[in-house]
Amino acid sequence: GVIGSKQLIERGFLGSSFQSKDASLMNKQSDFIRESLKNVSINMIKKHPYFGVGFRNFLIKRNEYSKIPVQRAYVHNIYLLIAAETGLISLLIFLMLIFFTIYETFRYSLNPISITSICIILSFMLIGFFDHYPIASNFGRMVILSFLSLLNYFNELNKPFSYSQKASLYQ
């Protein structure tokens, strides 16, 4: 009880007026690092807008795009990370993949499992504005791609047959 309360106060969950000076300093340093990493990713995108600096090269190349050395970390935004590493074209393809998958799910296969899958995908997409784990970690990529695959599977199962598909079945 008491230990948990102290940790909540120290981490800032109960308001900054309850924080110690050390916790407040750590939060300011964290904000500075996040802002620096955001600026690094924007500089990467400006220099390599179409194809980025290369998949998984953010950590390797980040100090080339910063005036001061930045601590070892990814930018805490998956959209900036995708655009910096693989370019704006890849970011557009990624967003279109998610949009059209969800659009087709609403069109063809809305059921409790697909609604749950959409909620999980959208949750990861929302987390992506504040953290890099949905894309930078293997687990995050696996979750997003697994649920996108599940939705695409349901969509293909529930799409109505067209005449050309029926004709090819009998050949």
Short mmCIF file of C-alpha atoms in Angstrom, two decimals:
data_model
loop_
_atom_site.label_atom_id
_atom_site.label_comp_id
_atom_site.label_asym_id
_atom_site.label_seq_id
_atom_site.Cartn_x
_atom_site.Cartn_y
_atom_site.Cartn_z
CA GLY A 1 0.00 0.00 0.00
CA VAL A 2 2.50 2.62 1.17
CA ILE A 3 5.18 1.54 -1.31
CA GLY A 4 2.70 1.58 -4.20
CA SER A 5 1.50 5.06 -3.23
CA LYS A 6 5.06 6.37 -3.10
CA GLN A 7 5.76 4.96 -6.56
CA LEU A 8 2.60 6.53 -7.98
CA ILE A 9 3.60 9.90 -6.57
CA GLU A 10 7.23 9.60 -7.72
CA ARG A 11 6.26 8.63 -11.28
CA GLY A 12 3.90 11.58 -11.50
CA PHE A 13 0.59 9.74 -11.78
CA LEU A 14 -0.92 11.79 -8.95
CA GLY A 15 0.20 15.19 -10.19
CA SER A 16 3.49 17.04 -10.51
CA SER A 17 3.00 18.98 -7.26
CA PHE A 18 3.55 15.72 -5.33
CA GLN A 19 6.77 14.79 -7.17
CA SER A 20 10.19 14.92 -5.61
CA LYS A 21 12.88 17.04 -7.26
CA ASP A 22 14.56 13.89 -8.62
CA ALA A 23 11.36 12.64 -10.25
CA SER A 24 10.67 16.08 -11.71
CA LEU A 25 14.21 16.23 -13.13
CA MET A 26 13.83 12.75 -14.65
CA ASN A 27 10.58 13.79 -16.34
CA LYS A 28 12.22 16.90 -17.81
CA GLN A 29 15.15 14.84 -19.11
CA SER A 30 12.74 12.32 -20.60
CA ASP A 31 10.79 15.10 -22.32
CA PHE A 32 14.04 16.57 -23.69
CA ILE A 33 15.17 13.19 -25.06
CA ARG A 34 11.77 12.52 -26.65
CA GLU A 35 11.77 15.97 -28.26
CA SER A 36 15.34 15.45 -29.52
CA LEU A 37 14.42 12.07 -31.03
CA LYS A 38 11.36 13.60 -32.70
CA ASN A 39 13.58 16.28 -34.27
CA VAL A 40 16.08 13.62 -35.40
CA SER A 41 13.31 11.67 -37.14
CA ILE A 42 11.96 14.81 -38.82
CA ASN A 43 15.48 15.61 -40.08
CA MET A 44 15.78 12.05 -41.45
CA ILE A 45 12.44 12.40 -43.23
CA LYS A 46 13.47 15.76 -44.73
CA LYS A 47 16.75 14.32 -46.03
CA HIS A 48 15.31 10.96 -47.24
CA PRO A 49 11.56 11.52 -47.75
CA TYR A 50 10.77 8.67 -50.14
CA PHE A 51 12.73 5.65 -48.92
CA GLY A 52 14.07 6.70 -45.50
CA VAL A 53 17.43 5.77 -44.00
CA GLY A 54 16.78 2.03 -44.14
CA PHE A 55 14.74 -0.42 -42.10
CA ARG A 56 16.09 -0.74 -38.52
CA ASN A 57 18.71 1.97 -39.20
CA PHE A 58 17.25 4.66 -36.93
CA LEU A 59 19.57 3.76 -34.04
CA ILE A 60 22.61 3.51 -36.32
CA LYS A 61 22.04 6.81 -38.14
CA ARG A 62 20.39 8.97 -35.44
CA ASN A 63 23.49 10.92 -34.36
CA GLU A 64 24.14 11.98 -37.98
CA TYR A 65 20.88 13.97 -37.84
CA SER A 66 21.32 15.61 -34.44
CA LYS A 67 23.49 18.49 -33.25
CA ILE A 68 23.97 16.77 -29.89
CA PRO A 69 24.40 13.02 -29.28
CA VAL A 70 21.07 11.41 -28.41
CA GLN A 71 20.74 8.51 -25.99
CA ARG A 72 20.14 5.04 -27.41
CA ALA A 73 16.43 4.94 -28.20
CA TYR A 74 13.90 5.06 -30.99
CA VAL A 75 11.59 8.01 -31.57
CA HIS A 76 8.47 7.45 -29.47
CA ASN A 77 6.06 7.64 -32.42
CA ILE A 78 5.59 4.75 -34.86
CA TYR A 79 4.49 7.03 -37.68
CA LEU A 80 7.66 9.13 -37.48
CA LEU A 81 9.71 5.93 -37.06
CA ILE A 82 8.23 4.29 -40.17
CA ALA A 83 8.67 7.47 -42.23
CA ALA A 84 12.26 7.99 -41.01
CA GLU A 85 13.37 4.39 -41.57
CA THR A 86 11.45 3.39 -44.70
CA GLY A 87 10.10 6.67 -46.08
CA LEU A 88 6.80 8.40 -46.60
CA ILE A 89 5.80 5.91 -49.30
CA SER A 90 6.00 3.05 -46.80
CA LEU A 91 4.09 5.05 -44.20
CA LEU A 92 1.34 5.68 -46.73
CA ILE A 93 1.20 1.98 -47.67
CA PHE A 94 1.09 0.99 -43.98
CA LEU A 95 -1.79 3.40 -43.25
CA MET A 96 -3.67 2.35 -46.40
CA LEU A 97 -3.30 -1.33 -45.47
CA ILE A 98 -4.87 -0.69 -42.09
CA PHE A 99 -7.57 1.65 -43.43
CA PHE A 100 -8.70 -0.64 -46.25
CA THR A 101 -8.62 -3.74 -44.05
CA ILE A 102 -10.86 -2.06 -41.47
CA TYR A 103 -13.07 -0.60 -44.22
CA GLU A 104 -13.60 -4.02 -45.79
CA THR A 105 -14.28 -5.52 -42.37
CA PHE A 106 -17.13 -3.07 -41.82
CA ARG A 107 -18.37 -3.86 -45.31
CA TYR A 108 -18.20 -7.67 -45.28
CA SER A 109 -17.52 -9.31 -41.95
CA LEU A 110 -18.56 -7.36 -38.89
CA ASN A 111 -18.82 -9.85 -36.02
CA PRO A 112 -17.68 -9.92 -32.38
CA ILE A 113 -14.24 -11.32 -33.24
CA SER A 114 -13.61 -8.78 -35.99
CA ILE A 115 -14.81 -5.91 -33.76
CA THR A 116 -12.39 -7.08 -31.06
CA SER A 117 -9.59 -7.29 -33.64
CA ILE A 118 -10.34 -3.76 -34.86
CA CYS A 119 -10.25 -2.46 -31.28
CA ILE A 120 -6.88 -4.13 -30.68
CA ILE A 121 -5.42 -2.73 -33.91
CA LEU A 122 -6.74 0.76 -33.20
CA SER A 123 -5.39 0.56 -29.64
CA PHE A 124 -1.93 -0.25 -30.97
CA MET A 125 -2.27 2.57 -33.50
CA LEU A 126 -3.19 5.00 -30.71
CA ILE A 127 -0.30 3.80 -28.54
CA GLY A 128 1.87 4.41 -31.60
CA PHE A 129 1.52 8.17 -31.18
CA PHE A 130 3.34 7.92 -27.84
CA ASP A 131 5.60 4.86 -28.07
CA HIS A 132 7.59 2.87 -30.61
CA TYR A 133 6.91 -0.67 -29.33
CA PRO A 134 4.00 -1.48 -31.70
CA ILE A 135 6.53 -1.41 -34.57
CA ALA A 136 10.01 -1.56 -33.01
CA SER A 137 9.43 -4.78 -31.07
CA ASN A 138 8.86 -8.20 -32.61
CA PHE A 139 5.87 -8.73 -30.32
CA GLY A 140 4.22 -5.48 -31.44
CA ARG A 141 4.69 -6.28 -35.12
CA MET A 142 3.37 -9.80 -34.54
CA VAL A 143 0.21 -8.55 -32.80
CA ILE A 144 -0.63 -5.93 -35.43
CA LEU A 145 0.07 -8.24 -38.38
CA SER A 146 -1.74 -11.19 -36.78
CA PHE A 147 -4.92 -9.21 -36.24
CA LEU A 148 -4.71 -7.62 -39.69
CA SER A 149 -4.34 -11.14 -41.13
CA LEU A 150 -7.32 -12.36 -39.12
CA LEU A 151 -9.46 -9.49 -40.41
CA ASN A 152 -8.35 -10.13 -44.00
CA TYR A 153 -9.18 -13.81 -43.59
CA PHE A 154 -12.70 -12.98 -42.37
CA ASN A 155 -13.11 -10.46 -45.19
CA GLU A 156 -12.16 -13.02 -47.83
CA LEU A 157 -14.48 -15.62 -46.28
CA ASN A 158 -17.46 -13.27 -46.31
CA LYS A 159 -16.98 -11.46 -49.61
CA PRO A 160 -19.68 -12.33 -52.12
CA PHE A 161 -18.54 -14.33 -55.14
CA SER A 162 -18.27 -12.49 -58.42
CA TYR A 163 -19.09 -14.24 -61.69
CA SER A 164 -15.43 -14.44 -62.69
CA GLN A 165 -14.59 -16.20 -59.40
CA LYS A 166 -17.44 -18.68 -59.91
CA ALA A 167 -16.32 -19.41 -63.46
CA SER A 168 -12.74 -20.10 -62.38
CA LEU A 169 -13.98 -22.59 -59.76
CA TYR A 170 -15.42 -24.85 -62.46
CA GLN A 171 -12.38 -24.92 -64.71
#
